PDB file of C-alpha atoms and ligand atoms in Angstrom:
ATOM      1  CA  MET A   1      92.512  67.938 147.059  1.00  0.00           C
ATOM      2  CA  ASN A   2      90.817  69.044 144.126  1.00  0.00           C
ATOM      3  CA  LYS A   3      92.621  72.329 142.696  1.00  0.00           C
ATOM      4  CA  LYS A   4      90.545  74.202 140.011  1.00  0.00           C
ATOM      5  CA  GLY A   5      88.745  75.949 140.145  1.00  0.00           C
ATOM      6  CA  CYS A   6      84.308  75.553 140.617  1.00  0.00           C
ATOM      7  CA  LEU A   7      80.923  77.242 139.337  1.00  0.00           C
ATOM      8  CA  VAL A   8      78.212  76.004 141.768  1.00  0.00           C
ATOM      9  CA  LEU A   9      74.769  76.401 140.314  1.00  0.00           C
ATOM     10  CA  SER A  10      71.639  76.200 143.164  1.00  0.00           C
ATOM     11  CA  LEU A  11      68.151  77.444 141.918  1.00  0.00           C
ATOM     12  CA  ASP A  12      65.717  77.253 145.173  1.00  0.00           C
ATOM     13  CA  PHE A  13      62.447  75.792 143.059  1.00  0.00           C
ATOM     14  CA  GLU A  14      59.009  76.162 145.408  1.00  0.00           C
ATOM     15  CA  LEU A  15      56.311  77.857 143.165  1.00  0.00           C
ATOM     16  CA  PHE A  16      53.899  79.655 145.248  1.00  0.00           C
ATOM     17  CA  TRP A  17      55.077  78.052 148.484  1.00  0.00           C
ATOM     18  CA  GLY A  18      57.738  79.884 148.958  1.00  0.00           C
ATOM     19  CA  VAL A  19      55.567  83.084 149.244  1.00  0.00           C
ATOM     20  CA  THR A  20      52.458  82.526 150.942  1.00  0.00           C
ATOM     21  CA  ASP A  21      52.374  84.417 153.372  1.00  0.00           C
ATOM     22  CA  SER A  22      53.590  87.373 152.334  1.00  0.00           C
ATOM     23  CA  ARG A  23      52.401  87.329 148.423  1.00  0.00           C
ATOM     24  CA  THR A  24      48.929  86.872 146.471  1.00  0.00           C
ATOM     25  CA  ILE A  25      47.875  85.160 143.543  1.00  0.00           C
ATOM     26  CA  GLU A  26      46.019  87.566 141.815  1.00  0.00           C
ATOM     27  CA  LYS A  27      49.190  89.389 142.215  1.00  0.00           C
ATOM     28  CA  TYR A  28      52.806  87.156 142.306  1.00  0.00           C
ATOM     29  CA  GLY A  29      51.210  84.283 139.994  1.00  0.00           C
ATOM     30  CA  PRO A  30      52.318  85.091 137.323  1.00  0.00           C
ATOM     31  CA  ASP A  31      55.968  85.791 137.722  1.00  0.00           C
ATOM     32  CA  ILE A  32      55.529  81.219 138.867  1.00  0.00           C
ATOM     33  CA  ILE A  33      53.297  80.594 136.314  1.00  0.00           C
ATOM     34  CA  THR A  34      56.726  82.163 133.999  1.00  0.00           C
ATOM     35  CA  GLY A  35      59.368  80.621 135.732  1.00  0.00           C
ATOM     36  CA  ARG A  36      57.858  77.523 135.468  1.00  0.00           C
ATOM     37  CA  GLU A  37      56.844  77.833 132.427  1.00  0.00           C
ATOM     38  CA  SER A  38      60.344  78.429 131.513  1.00  0.00           C
ATOM     39  CA  ILE A  39      62.293  75.799 132.757  1.00  0.00           C
ATOM     40  CA  PRO A  40      62.944  73.546 130.201  1.00  0.00           C
ATOM     41  CA  ARG A  41      63.947  76.656 128.318  1.00  0.00           C
ATOM     42  CA  LEU A  42      67.107  76.523 131.207  1.00  0.00           C
ATOM     43  CA  LEU A  43      67.593  73.236 131.196  1.00  0.00           C
ATOM     44  CA  LYS A  44      68.679  73.316 127.824  1.00  0.00           C
ATOM     45  CA  LEU A  45      71.326  75.752 128.300  1.00  0.00           C
ATOM     46  CA  PHE A  46      72.049  74.030 130.806  1.00  0.00           C
ATOM     47  CA  ASP A  47      73.124  71.044 129.058  1.00  0.00           C
ATOM     48  CA  LYS A  48      74.141  73.660 125.840  1.00  0.00           C
ATOM     49  CA  TYR A  49      77.016  75.730 128.381  1.00  0.00           C
ATOM     50  CA  GLY A  50      77.379  71.242 129.903  1.00  0.00           C
ATOM     51  CA  LEU A  51      76.247  73.029 133.772  1.00  0.00           C
ATOM     52  CA  HIS A  52      75.855  72.071 136.469  1.00  0.00           C
ATOM     53  CA  THR A  53      72.391  72.012 138.389  1.00  0.00           C
ATOM     54  CA  THR A  54      71.091  71.964 141.940  1.00  0.00           C
ATOM     55  CA  TRP A  55      67.917  72.386 142.005  1.00  0.00           C
ATOM     56  CA  GLY A  56      66.613  72.922 146.014  1.00  0.00           C
ATOM     57  CA  THR A  57      62.669  71.845 146.071  1.00  0.00           C
ATOM     58  CA  VAL A  58      59.892  71.986 147.932  1.00  0.00           C
ATOM     59  CA  GLY A  59      59.503  68.378 149.182  1.00  0.00           C
ATOM     60  CA  MET A  60      55.671  69.441 148.776  1.00  0.00           C
ATOM     61  CA  LEU A  61      55.519  69.419 144.944  1.00  0.00           C
ATOM     62  CA  PHE A  62      56.832  66.641 144.269  1.00  0.00           C
ATOM     63  CA  ALA A  63      53.245  65.169 144.805  1.00  0.00           C
ATOM     64  CA  GLY A  64      50.403  64.761 141.700  1.00  0.00           C
ATOM     65  CA  ASN A  65      47.219  65.514 143.586  1.00  0.00           C
ATOM     66  CA  LYS A  66      46.337  66.571 146.855  1.00  0.00           C
ATOM     67  CA  ASP A  67      46.228  62.889 148.942  1.00  0.00           C
ATOM     68  CA  GLU A  68      49.087  62.150 147.255  1.00  0.00           C
ATOM     69  CA  LEU A  69      50.425  65.093 148.889  1.00  0.00           C
ATOM     70  CA  ALA A  70      48.726  64.308 152.341  1.00  0.00           C
ATOM     71  CA  LYS A  71      50.044  61.051 153.102  1.00  0.00           C
ATOM     72  CA  TYR A  72      53.588  62.803 153.363  1.00  0.00           C
ATOM     73  CA  ILE A  73      52.640  65.677 156.295  1.00  0.00           C
ATOM     74  CA  PRO A  74      54.347  64.914 159.629  1.00  0.00           C
ATOM     75  CA  GLU A  75      52.069  64.613 162.817  1.00  0.00           C
ATOM     76  CA  ILE A  76      55.102  67.161 163.878  1.00  0.00           C
ATOM     77  CA  LYS A  77      54.350  70.734 162.961  1.00  0.00           C
ATOM     78  CA  PRO A  78      55.768  73.449 163.130  1.00  0.00           C
ATOM     79  CA  ASN A  79      53.538  75.686 165.369  1.00  0.00           C
ATOM     80  CA  TYR A  80      55.129  79.316 164.728  1.00  0.00           C
ATOM     81  CA  ASP A  81      54.636  81.982 166.515  1.00  0.00           C
ATOM     82  CA  ASN A  82      53.241  84.352 163.057  1.00  0.00           C
ATOM     83  CA  THR A  83      50.170  81.909 162.311  1.00  0.00           C
ATOM     84  CA  LYS A  84      50.798  83.314 159.086  1.00  0.00           C
ATOM     85  CA  LEU A  85      53.923  80.959 157.954  1.00  0.00           C
ATOM     86  CA  SER A  86      52.431  77.932 158.400  1.00  0.00           C
ATOM     87  CA  ALA A  87      52.495  76.011 154.592  1.00  0.00           C
ATOM     88  CA  TYR A  88      49.800  73.530 156.381  1.00  0.00           C
ATOM     89  CA  LYS A  89      46.880  76.579 157.254  1.00  0.00           C
ATOM     90  CA  HIS A  90      47.768  77.365 153.439  1.00  0.00           C
ATOM     91  CA  PHE A  91      47.113  73.370 152.305  1.00  0.00           C
ATOM     92  CA  GLU A  92      43.481  74.708 153.002  1.00  0.00           C
ATOM     93  CA  THR A  93      43.555  76.192 149.762  1.00  0.00           C
ATOM     94  CA  ILE A  94      45.353  74.187 146.863  1.00  0.00           C
ATOM     95  CA  GLY A  95      43.326  72.781 143.939  1.00  0.00           C
ATOM     96  CA  LEU A  96      43.440  69.703 144.136  1.00  0.00           C
ATOM     97  CA  SER A  97      45.814  68.403 141.107  1.00  0.00           C
ATOM     98  CA  GLU A  98      48.815  69.589 139.190  1.00  0.00           C
ATOM     99  CA  GLU A  99      46.143  70.004 136.552  1.00  0.00           C
ATOM    100  CA  ASP A 100      44.550  72.505 137.768  1.00  0.00           C
ATOM    101  CA  ASP A 101      46.810  74.197 139.956  1.00  0.00           C
ATOM    102  CA  LYS A 102      50.232  74.613 138.840  1.00  0.00           C
ATOM    103  CA  LEU A 103      50.763  77.060 141.795  1.00  0.00           C
ATOM    104  CA  HIS A 104      51.363  74.547 144.217  1.00  0.00           C
ATOM    105  CA  TYR A 105      52.006  71.274 142.769  1.00  0.00           C
ATOM    106  CA  ALA A 106      54.948  70.257 140.419  1.00  0.00           C
ATOM    107  CA  GLN A 107      56.061  66.510 139.512  1.00  0.00           C
ATOM    108  CA  SER A 108      56.552  67.546 136.276  1.00  0.00           C
ATOM    109  CA  VAL A 109      58.512  69.628 135.990  1.00  0.00           C
ATOM    110  CA  ILE A 110      60.716  68.073 138.303  1.00  0.00           C
ATOM    111  CA  ARG A 111      60.579  64.920 136.228  1.00  0.00           C
ATOM    112  CA  GLU A 112      61.314  67.302 133.367  1.00  0.00           C
ATOM    113  CA  ILE A 113      64.734  67.988 135.739  1.00  0.00           C
ATOM    114  CA  ILE A 114      65.619  65.451 135.777  1.00  0.00           C
ATOM    115  CA  SER A 115      65.298  64.036 132.354  1.00  0.00           C
ATOM    116  CA  HIS A 116      68.275  66.242 131.786  1.00  0.00           C
ATOM    117  CA  ASP A 117      72.536  64.662 132.770  1.00  0.00           C
ATOM    118  CA  HIS A 118      73.771  66.336 135.909  1.00  0.00           C
ATOM    119  CA  GLN A 119      70.783  68.030 137.300  1.00  0.00           C
ATOM    120  CA  GLU A 120      70.337  67.400 141.302  1.00  0.00           C
ATOM    121  CA  ILE A 121      67.165  67.299 143.241  1.00  0.00           C
ATOM    122  CA  GLY A 122      67.673  68.507 146.034  1.00  0.00           C
ATOM    123  CA  SER A 123      65.540  69.487 149.363  1.00  0.00           C
ATOM    124  CA  HIS A 124      64.187  72.713 150.541  1.00  0.00           C
ATOM    125  CA  THR A 125      62.492  71.258 152.892  1.00  0.00           C
ATOM    126  CA  PHE A 126      58.872  69.622 153.398  1.00  0.00           C
ATOM    127  CA  SER A 127      57.248  72.513 153.547  1.00  0.00           C
ATOM    128  CA  HIS A 128      58.934  75.880 152.597  1.00  0.00           C
ATOM    129  CA  TYR A 129      59.800  75.850 157.000  1.00  0.00           C
ATOM    130  CA  TYR A 130      61.680  78.395 158.555  1.00  0.00           C
ATOM    131  CA  CYS A 131      64.060  77.492 160.294  1.00  0.00           C
ATOM    132  CA  ARG A 132      65.153  80.051 162.859  1.00  0.00           C
ATOM    133  CA  GLU A 133      61.307  81.339 163.620  1.00  0.00           C
ATOM    134  CA  LYS A 134      60.245  81.823 166.707  1.00  0.00           C
ATOM    135  CA  GLY A 135      57.371  79.067 168.418  1.00  0.00           C
ATOM    136  CA  GLN A 136      59.266  76.110 165.817  1.00  0.00           C
ATOM    137  CA  THR A 137      61.332  73.483 167.533  1.00  0.00           C
ATOM    138  CA  TYR A 138      64.049  70.694 166.110  1.00  0.00           C
ATOM    139  CA  GLU A 139      61.111  67.853 166.607  1.00  0.00           C
ATOM    140  CA  ALA A 140      59.743  69.454 164.318  1.00  0.00           C
ATOM    141  CA  PHE A 141      62.661  70.462 162.158  1.00  0.00           C
ATOM    142  CA  ASP A 142      63.619  66.969 161.643  1.00  0.00           C
ATOM    143  CA  ALA A 143      59.990  65.614 161.310  1.00  0.00           C
ATOM    144  CA  ASP A 144      59.549  67.821 157.875  1.00  0.00           C
ATOM    145  CA  THR A 145      63.317  66.974 156.747  1.00  0.00           C
ATOM    146  CA  MET A 146      62.154  63.055 157.152  1.00  0.00           C
ATOM    147  CA  ALA A 147      58.914  63.420 155.363  1.00  0.00           C
ATOM    148  CA  ALA A 148      60.718  66.062 152.955  1.00  0.00           C
ATOM    149  CA  ARG A 149      62.974  62.424 152.291  1.00  0.00           C
ATOM    150  CA  LYS A 150      60.152  60.420 152.240  1.00  0.00           C
ATOM    151  CA  ILE A 151      58.422  61.752 149.356  1.00  0.00           C
ATOM    152  CA  ALA A 152      60.973  62.550 146.816  1.00  0.00           C
ATOM    153  CA  LYS A 153      62.295  58.659 147.453  1.00  0.00           C
ATOM    154  CA  ASP A 154      58.006  57.239 147.123  1.00  0.00           C
ATOM    155  CA  ILE A 155      57.615  59.051 143.944  1.00  0.00           C
ATOM    156  CA  PHE A 156      61.111  59.902 142.146  1.00  0.00           C
ATOM    157  CA  GLY A 157      63.882  57.037 144.045  1.00  0.00           C
ATOM    158  CA  ILE A 158      65.417  60.201 144.596  1.00  0.00           C
ATOM    159  CA  ASP A 159      68.189  60.276 148.003  1.00  0.00           C
ATOM    160  CA  ILE A 160      68.226  63.517 148.754  1.00  0.00           C
ATOM    161  CA  LYS A 161      71.923  65.094 149.423  1.00  0.00           C
ATOM    162  CA  SER A 162      71.312  68.972 149.436  1.00  0.00           C
ATOM    163  CA  PHE A 163      69.651  71.482 150.774  1.00  0.00           C
ATOM    164  CA  ILE A 164      69.051  75.119 150.559  1.00  0.00           C
ATOM    165  CA  PHE A 165      67.206  76.495 154.217  1.00  0.00           C
ATOM    166  CA  PRO A 166      64.276  78.040 152.925  1.00  0.00           C
ATOM    167  CA  ARG A 167      64.778  82.491 153.146  1.00  0.00           C
ATOM    168  CA  ASN A 168      68.177  81.381 154.045  1.00  0.00           C
ATOM    169  CA  TYR A 169      67.712  81.612 157.630  1.00  0.00           C
ATOM    170  CA  PHE A 170      70.070  78.753 158.465  1.00  0.00           C
ATOM    171  CA  ASN A 171      70.915  77.149 161.454  1.00  0.00           C
ATOM    172  CA  ALA A 172      74.277  75.715 162.309  1.00  0.00           C
ATOM    173  CA  GLU A 173      71.456  73.549 165.389  1.00  0.00           C
ATOM    174  CA  TYR A 174      70.088  71.966 162.458  1.00  0.00           C
ATOM    175  CA  LEU A 175      73.272  71.108 160.981  1.00  0.00           C
ATOM    176  CA  LYS A 176      72.837  67.710 162.928  1.00  0.00           C
ATOM    177  CA  SER A 177      69.346  66.634 162.236  1.00  0.00           C
ATOM    178  CA  LEU A 178      69.886  66.735 158.240  1.00  0.00           C
ATOM    179  CA  LYS A 179      73.308  65.232 159.251  1.00  0.00           C
ATOM    180  CA  GLU A 180      71.836  62.022 159.847  1.00  0.00           C
ATOM    181  CA  ASN A 181      69.487  62.298 157.639  1.00  0.00           C
ATOM    182  CA  ASN A 182      72.061  61.979 155.290  1.00  0.00           C
ATOM    183  CA  ILE A 183      71.653  64.671 153.799  1.00  0.00           C
ATOM    184  CA  LEU A 184      75.881  66.133 152.334  1.00  0.00           C
ATOM    185  CA  ALA A 185      75.680  69.303 152.301  1.00  0.00           C
ATOM    186  CA  VAL A 186      73.381  72.247 152.832  1.00  0.00           C
ATOM    187  CA  ARG A 187      73.837  76.077 151.237  1.00  0.00           C
ATOM    188  CA  GLY A 188      75.240  78.911 154.068  1.00  0.00           C
ATOM    189  CA  ASN A 189      75.715  82.433 153.346  1.00  0.00           C
ATOM    190  CA  GLN A 190      77.833  84.487 153.001  1.00  0.00           C
ATOM    191  CA  LYS A 191      80.174  84.998 156.445  1.00  0.00           C
ATOM    192  CA  HIS A 192      79.368  89.129 156.922  1.00  0.00           C
ATOM    193  CA  PHE A 193      75.941  90.832 159.358  1.00  0.00           C
ATOM    194  CA  ALA A 194      74.171  91.588 155.786  1.00  0.00           C
ATOM    195  CA  TYR A 195      74.156  87.835 154.636  1.00  0.00           C
ATOM    196  CA  ASP A 196      72.560  87.013 157.968  1.00  0.00           C
ATOM    197  CA  LYS A 197      70.485  89.407 159.046  1.00  0.00           C
ATOM    198  CA  ASN A 198      66.954  90.328 156.753  1.00  0.00           C
ATOM    199  CA  SER A 199      66.537  93.844 158.518  1.00  0.00           C
ATOM    200  CA  ILE A 200      66.545  97.177 156.002  1.00  0.00           C
ATOM    201  CA  ILE A 201      70.452  98.382 156.668  1.00  0.00           C
ATOM    202  CA  SER A 202      71.078  94.037 155.541  1.00  0.00           C
ATOM    203  CA  ARG A 203      68.986  93.648 153.598  1.00  0.00           C
ATOM    204  CA  MET A 204      70.691  97.250 151.626  1.00  0.00           C
ATOM    205  CA  PHE A 205      73.891  96.648 152.103  1.00  0.00           C
ATOM    206  CA  ARG A 206      73.256  93.020 149.849  1.00  0.00           C
ATOM    207  CA  LEU A 207      71.712  95.645 146.855  1.00  0.00           C
ATOM    208  CA  ILE A 208      74.481  97.337 147.077  1.00  0.00           C
ATOM    209  CA  ASP A 209      76.989  94.462 146.768  1.00  0.00           C
ATOM    210  CA  THR A 210      75.048  93.665 143.833  1.00  0.00           C
ATOM    211  CA  TYR A 211      77.399  95.891 141.477  1.00  0.00           C
ATOM    212  CA  ILE A 212      79.730  96.507 143.775  1.00  0.00           C
ATOM    213  CA  PRO A 213      81.300  93.726 146.236  1.00  0.00           C
ATOM    214  CA  VAL A 214      81.169  96.245 149.260  1.00  0.00           C
ATOM    215  CA  CYS A 215      80.708  92.501 151.079  1.00  0.00           C
ATOM    216  CA  GLY A 216      83.689  90.535 151.345  1.00  0.00           C
ATOM    217  CA  SER A 217      84.929  87.742 149.942  1.00  0.00           C
ATOM    218  CA  LYS A 218      82.761  85.628 148.125  1.00  0.00           C
ATOM    219  CA  SER A 219      84.813  83.000 146.338  1.00  0.00           C
ATOM    220  CA  TYR A 220      86.216  80.320 148.720  1.00  0.00           C
ATOM    221  CA  TYR A 221      88.445  76.828 148.994  1.00  0.00           C
ATOM    222  CA  ARG A 222      87.096  73.844 149.261  1.00  0.00           C
ATOM    223  CA  GLU A 223      89.054  73.041 152.729  1.00  0.00           C
ATOM    224  CA  GLU A 224      87.077  75.713 153.655  1.00  0.00           C
ATOM    225  CA  CYS A 225      83.454  73.805 152.649  1.00  0.00           C
ATOM    226  CA  HIS A 226      83.716  71.443 156.633  1.00  0.00           C
ATOM    227  CA  GLN A 227      81.249  72.837 159.306  1.00  0.00           C
ATOM    228  CA  ASP A 228      79.816  69.422 161.773  1.00  0.00           C
ATOM    229  CA  GLY A 229      79.815  66.934 160.052  1.00  0.00           C
ATOM    230  CA  ILE A 230      78.342  68.167 156.744  1.00  0.00           C
ATOM    231  CA  LEU A 231      79.574  70.482 154.201  1.00  0.00           C
ATOM    232  CA  ASN A 232      78.616  74.820 153.856  1.00  0.00           C
ATOM    233  CA  LEU A 233      78.767  75.440 149.980  1.00  0.00           C
ATOM    234  CA  LYS A 234      77.979  78.796 151.228  1.00  0.00           C
ATOM    235  CA  ALA A 235      76.095  80.938 148.515  1.00  0.00           C
ATOM    236  CA  SER A 236      78.432  84.085 146.640  1.00  0.00           C
ATOM    237  CA  VAL A 237      75.761  85.423 144.740  1.00  0.00           C
ATOM    238  CA  PHE A 238      72.186  85.975 144.525  1.00  0.00           C
ATOM    239  CA  PHE A 239      71.653  86.531 140.328  1.00  0.00           C
ATOM    240  CA  ARG A 240      68.902  89.054 141.102  1.00  0.00           C
ATOM    241  CA  LYS A 241      66.879  89.879 137.679  1.00  0.00           C
ATOM    242  CA  TYR A 242      67.427  92.728 135.988  1.00  0.00           C
ATOM    243  CA  TYR A 243      66.189  95.995 138.277  1.00  0.00           C
ATOM    244  CA  LYS A 244      64.565  99.105 135.674  1.00  0.00           C
ATOM    245  CA  LYS A 245      65.031 102.047 138.198  1.00  0.00           C
ATOM    246  CA  LEU A 246      68.945 101.407 137.923  1.00  0.00           C
ATOM    247  CA  TRP A 247      69.245  99.698 134.349  1.00  0.00           C
ATOM    248  CA  PHE A 248      72.141 102.858 134.231  1.00  0.00           C
ATOM    249  CA  LEU A 249      73.825 100.440 136.775  1.00  0.00           C
ATOM    250  CA  GLU A 250      73.190  96.120 134.832  1.00  0.00           C
ATOM    251  CA  PRO A 251      76.728  96.280 133.312  1.00  0.00           C
ATOM    252  CA  LEU A 252      77.681  96.828 136.603  1.00  0.00           C
ATOM    253  CA  LYS A 253      76.177  93.970 138.174  1.00  0.00           C
ATOM    254  CA  MET A 254      77.418  92.074 135.077  1.00  0.00           C
ATOM    255  CA  LEU A 255      81.201  92.825 135.392  1.00  0.00           C
ATOM    256  CA  ASN A 256      81.244  92.454 138.780  1.00  0.00           C
ATOM    257  CA  ILE A 257      79.675  89.014 138.741  1.00  0.00           C
ATOM    258  CA  LYS A 258      82.259  87.893 135.358  1.00  0.00           C
ATOM    259  CA  LEU A 259      84.584  89.203 137.828  1.00  0.00           C
ATOM    260  CA  LEU A 260      83.629  87.374 140.829  1.00  0.00           C
ATOM    261  CA  MET A 261      83.978  83.731 138.699  1.00  0.00           C
ATOM    262  CA  THR A 262      87.305  84.276 136.818  1.00  0.00           C
ATOM    263  CA  ILE A 263      88.770  85.266 140.515  1.00  0.00           C
ATOM    264  CA  ALA A 264      86.896  81.767 140.880  1.00  0.00           C
ATOM    265  CA  ALA A 265      88.015  80.000 138.533  1.00  0.00           C
ATOM    266  CA  LYS A 266      91.542  82.202 138.274  1.00  0.00           C
ATOM    267  CA  LYS A 267      92.993  80.953 142.442  1.00  0.00           C
ATOM    268  CA  GLY A 268      91.140  77.332 142.201  1.00  0.00           C
ATOM    269  CA  LYS A 269      87.784  78.468 144.360  1.00  0.00           C
ATOM    270  CA  VAL A 270      84.487  77.664 144.311  1.00  0.00           C
ATOM    271  CA  ILE A 271      82.212  80.913 143.299  1.00  0.00           C
ATOM    272  CA  HIS A 272      77.956  80.125 144.272  1.00  0.00           C
ATOM    273  CA  ILE A 273      75.418  81.828 141.959  1.00  0.00           C
ATOM    274  CA  TRP A 274      71.881  81.055 143.259  1.00  0.00           C
ATOM    275  CA  TRP A 275      67.883  82.717 141.629  1.00  0.00           C
ATOM    276  CA  HIS A 276      65.094  82.023 141.760  1.00  0.00           C
ATOM    277  CA  PRO A 277      62.716  80.649 138.345  1.00  0.00           C
ATOM    278  CA  HIS A 278      61.065  82.951 138.775  1.00  0.00           C
ATOM    279  CA  ASN A 279      62.913  85.454 139.747  1.00  0.00           C
ATOM    280  CA  MET A 280      62.967  86.466 135.941  1.00  0.00           C
ATOM    281  CA  GLY A 281      59.114  87.614 136.322  1.00  0.00           C
ATOM    282  CA  SER A 282      57.309  89.286 133.777  1.00  0.00           C
ATOM    283  CA  ASP A 283      61.093  89.869 131.300  1.00  0.00           C
ATOM    284  CA  PRO A 284      62.280  86.661 131.044  1.00  0.00           C
ATOM    285  CA  GLU A 285      64.123  87.236 127.466  1.00  0.00           C
ATOM    286  CA  ILE A 286      66.701  90.042 129.555  1.00  0.00           C
ATOM    287  CA  PHE A 287      66.999  87.547 131.896  1.00  0.00           C
ATOM    288  CA  PHE A 288      67.999  84.974 130.343  1.00  0.00           C
ATOM    289  CA  GLU A 289      69.871  87.115 127.642  1.00  0.00           C
ATOM    290  CA  GLN A 290      72.342  87.903 131.223  1.00  0.00           C
ATOM    291  CA  ILE A 291      72.284  84.438 132.511  1.00  0.00           C
ATOM    292  CA  GLU A 292      73.925  83.387 128.976  1.00  0.00           C
ATOM    293  CA  THR A 293      76.734  85.881 129.350  1.00  0.00           C
ATOM    294  CA  LEU A 294      77.821  84.382 132.248  1.00  0.00           C
ATOM    295  CA  PHE A 295      77.224  80.975 131.180  1.00  0.00           C
ATOM    296  CA  LYS A 296      80.225  82.452 127.419  1.00  0.00           C
ATOM    297  CA  HIS A 297      81.876  83.694 130.384  1.00  0.00           C
ATOM    298  CA  TYR A 298      82.309  79.749 132.279  1.00  0.00           C
ATOM    299  CA  LYS A 299      83.399  78.124 128.679  1.00  0.00           C
ATOM    300  CA  LYS A 300      85.911  80.656 128.148  1.00  0.00           C
ATOM    301  CA  LEU A 301      87.286  79.840 132.136  1.00  0.00           C
ATOM    302  CA  ASN A 302      87.087  76.125 131.407  1.00  0.00           C
ATOM    303  CA  ALA A 303      89.239  76.189 128.752  1.00  0.00           C
ATOM    304  CA  LYS A 304      91.342  79.169 129.968  1.00  0.00           C
ATOM    305  CA  TYR A 305      91.968  77.734 132.993  1.00  0.00           C
ATOM    306  CA  GLY A 306      89.545  74.178 133.615  1.00  0.00           C
ATOM    307  CA  PHE A 307      87.046  76.039 135.533  1.00  0.00           C
ATOM    308  CA  GLU A 308      84.458  73.568 136.679  1.00  0.00           C
ATOM    309  CA  SER A 309      80.510  72.558 136.939  1.00  0.00           C
ATOM    310  CA  LYS A 310      79.292  70.728 139.730  1.00  0.00           C
ATOM    311  CA  ASN A 311      76.434  70.248 141.232  1.00  0.00           C
ATOM    312  CA  MET A 312      75.222  71.409 145.240  1.00  0.00           C
ATOM    313  CA  GLY A 313      76.302  66.553 145.708  1.00  0.00           C
ATOM    314  CA  GLU A 314      78.541  66.186 143.186  1.00  0.00           C
ATOM    315  CA  LEU A 315      81.126  69.207 144.783  1.00  0.00           C
ATOM    316  CA  ALA A 316      80.128  67.360 148.229  1.00  0.00           C
ATOM    317  CA  GLU A 317      81.315  64.045 146.791  1.00  0.00           C
ATOM    318  CA  GLU A 318      84.483  65.271 145.379  1.00  0.00           C
ATOM    319  CA  ILE A 319      85.632  66.960 148.779  1.00  0.00           C
ATOM    320  CA  ILE A 320      83.955  63.980 150.966  1.00  0.00           C
ATOM    321  CA  ASN A 321      85.785  61.534 149.120  1.00  0.00           C
ATOM    322  CA  GLU A 322      89.288  62.919 148.750  1.00  0.00           C
ATOM    323  CA  LYS A 323      89.248  64.056 152.650  1.00  0.00           C
ATOM    324  CA  ASP A 324      88.724  60.401 152.696  1.00  0.00           C
ATOM    325  CA  CYS A 325      91.702  59.900 150.364  1.00  0.00           C
ATOM    326  CA  ASN A 326      94.294  61.961 153.091  1.00  0.00           C
ATOM    327  CA  VAL A 327      93.311  60.033 155.662  1.00  0.00           C
ATOM    328  CA  MET A 328      94.650  56.538 153.792  1.00  0.00           C
TER     329      MET A 328
HETATM  330 ZN1   ZN B  22      62.563  79.280 148.910  1.00  0.00          ZN
END
C-alpha cells in the first residue's frame, strides 16, 4: 500500500441545477455565473501547482441544447414528496441552448476542463438527485445513474468512475447501483453527526469545525476506504468562502486546513477538500488568494514528505490495484 499522504480535491459542478428548489435566478444567478467564469482561472492554478481534481458534474450540463437534453431524461423519475426538488419541473423553464442559458448548460466548460491534464469528470447525478428524500426510490436512482453515465459517454466519450452525492445525502443502499454502473469511488461524509444531518445544530457544529476541529479526525488511511465493494473517499474539509461577519476568524480557518494537510502528509493519510465553483461568490479575489495559499502549502508538503495530489478516480484505481497485487 502506498504510504504517501494524498490530497484529493473535488468540486461539485452543477450551476443552477443545484439550487432550483432554494434560490432564485435573480438573486443567485450572478454568483453562479461568477463561479462559471472563474473556472478557466481555477484550471490554470491547478496546472501551476500540479493538482489533480474531480469535477462531480450534473449530467444535465453535458447537453448542448434542450432537445438533446430531453433525449436523456429517464423514464423513471424521482417522485419526491417535496415536488419543488424535482429538476424535471424546473426543466420546463430553461433556455433552449448554452448560448442563451449559461445557468443550465455547460458543454463548453466541460470541454475546457477535460482539455487540462489530470482533471477528471465525475458524476453529481443526472438531475441533482436527492438520495434520501421521501418519495424517490432505488429504481429511480438507478435510472438517473444510467442516464448520467450515458450522456457523458455519448457526448464526450467519458467513462464515469467517481460519484458525488448531491447535498452530501449519502445513501449506503445506493452503493449497489453505483457499483453496477462501474463507479469506483464516491465521496461520503465524515463520521460525525454534524456531517450526516442537516439540522440547525449540525450546521452550527460544521461552522465551528471550520475554525477549530471539533468534529474529530478528518484524514484517513487508504485501507479505511472500502465499503460494500466501492471506495468511499470521504470528504474531510468543505472549503468555505471568506465570511465577512467572522472576518477575524479567517486566519484560523486557513491555519486549521494547513494543519490538517500537514498531518495527512506526515502520517501518509488522505485528506479530501471540496467546494462548488460558485462558492467564491461575489468576491473571487479573496477566494483565489486563499486557495492559492493552500496550494503553496501543498507544494511544500509535496517536496518535504512526497505528499501527492490525486483525483478521486486515480486514487480509487491505485487502491484497487494495490489490493489486487496483495491478493495475488
Ligand atoms: Zn450539488
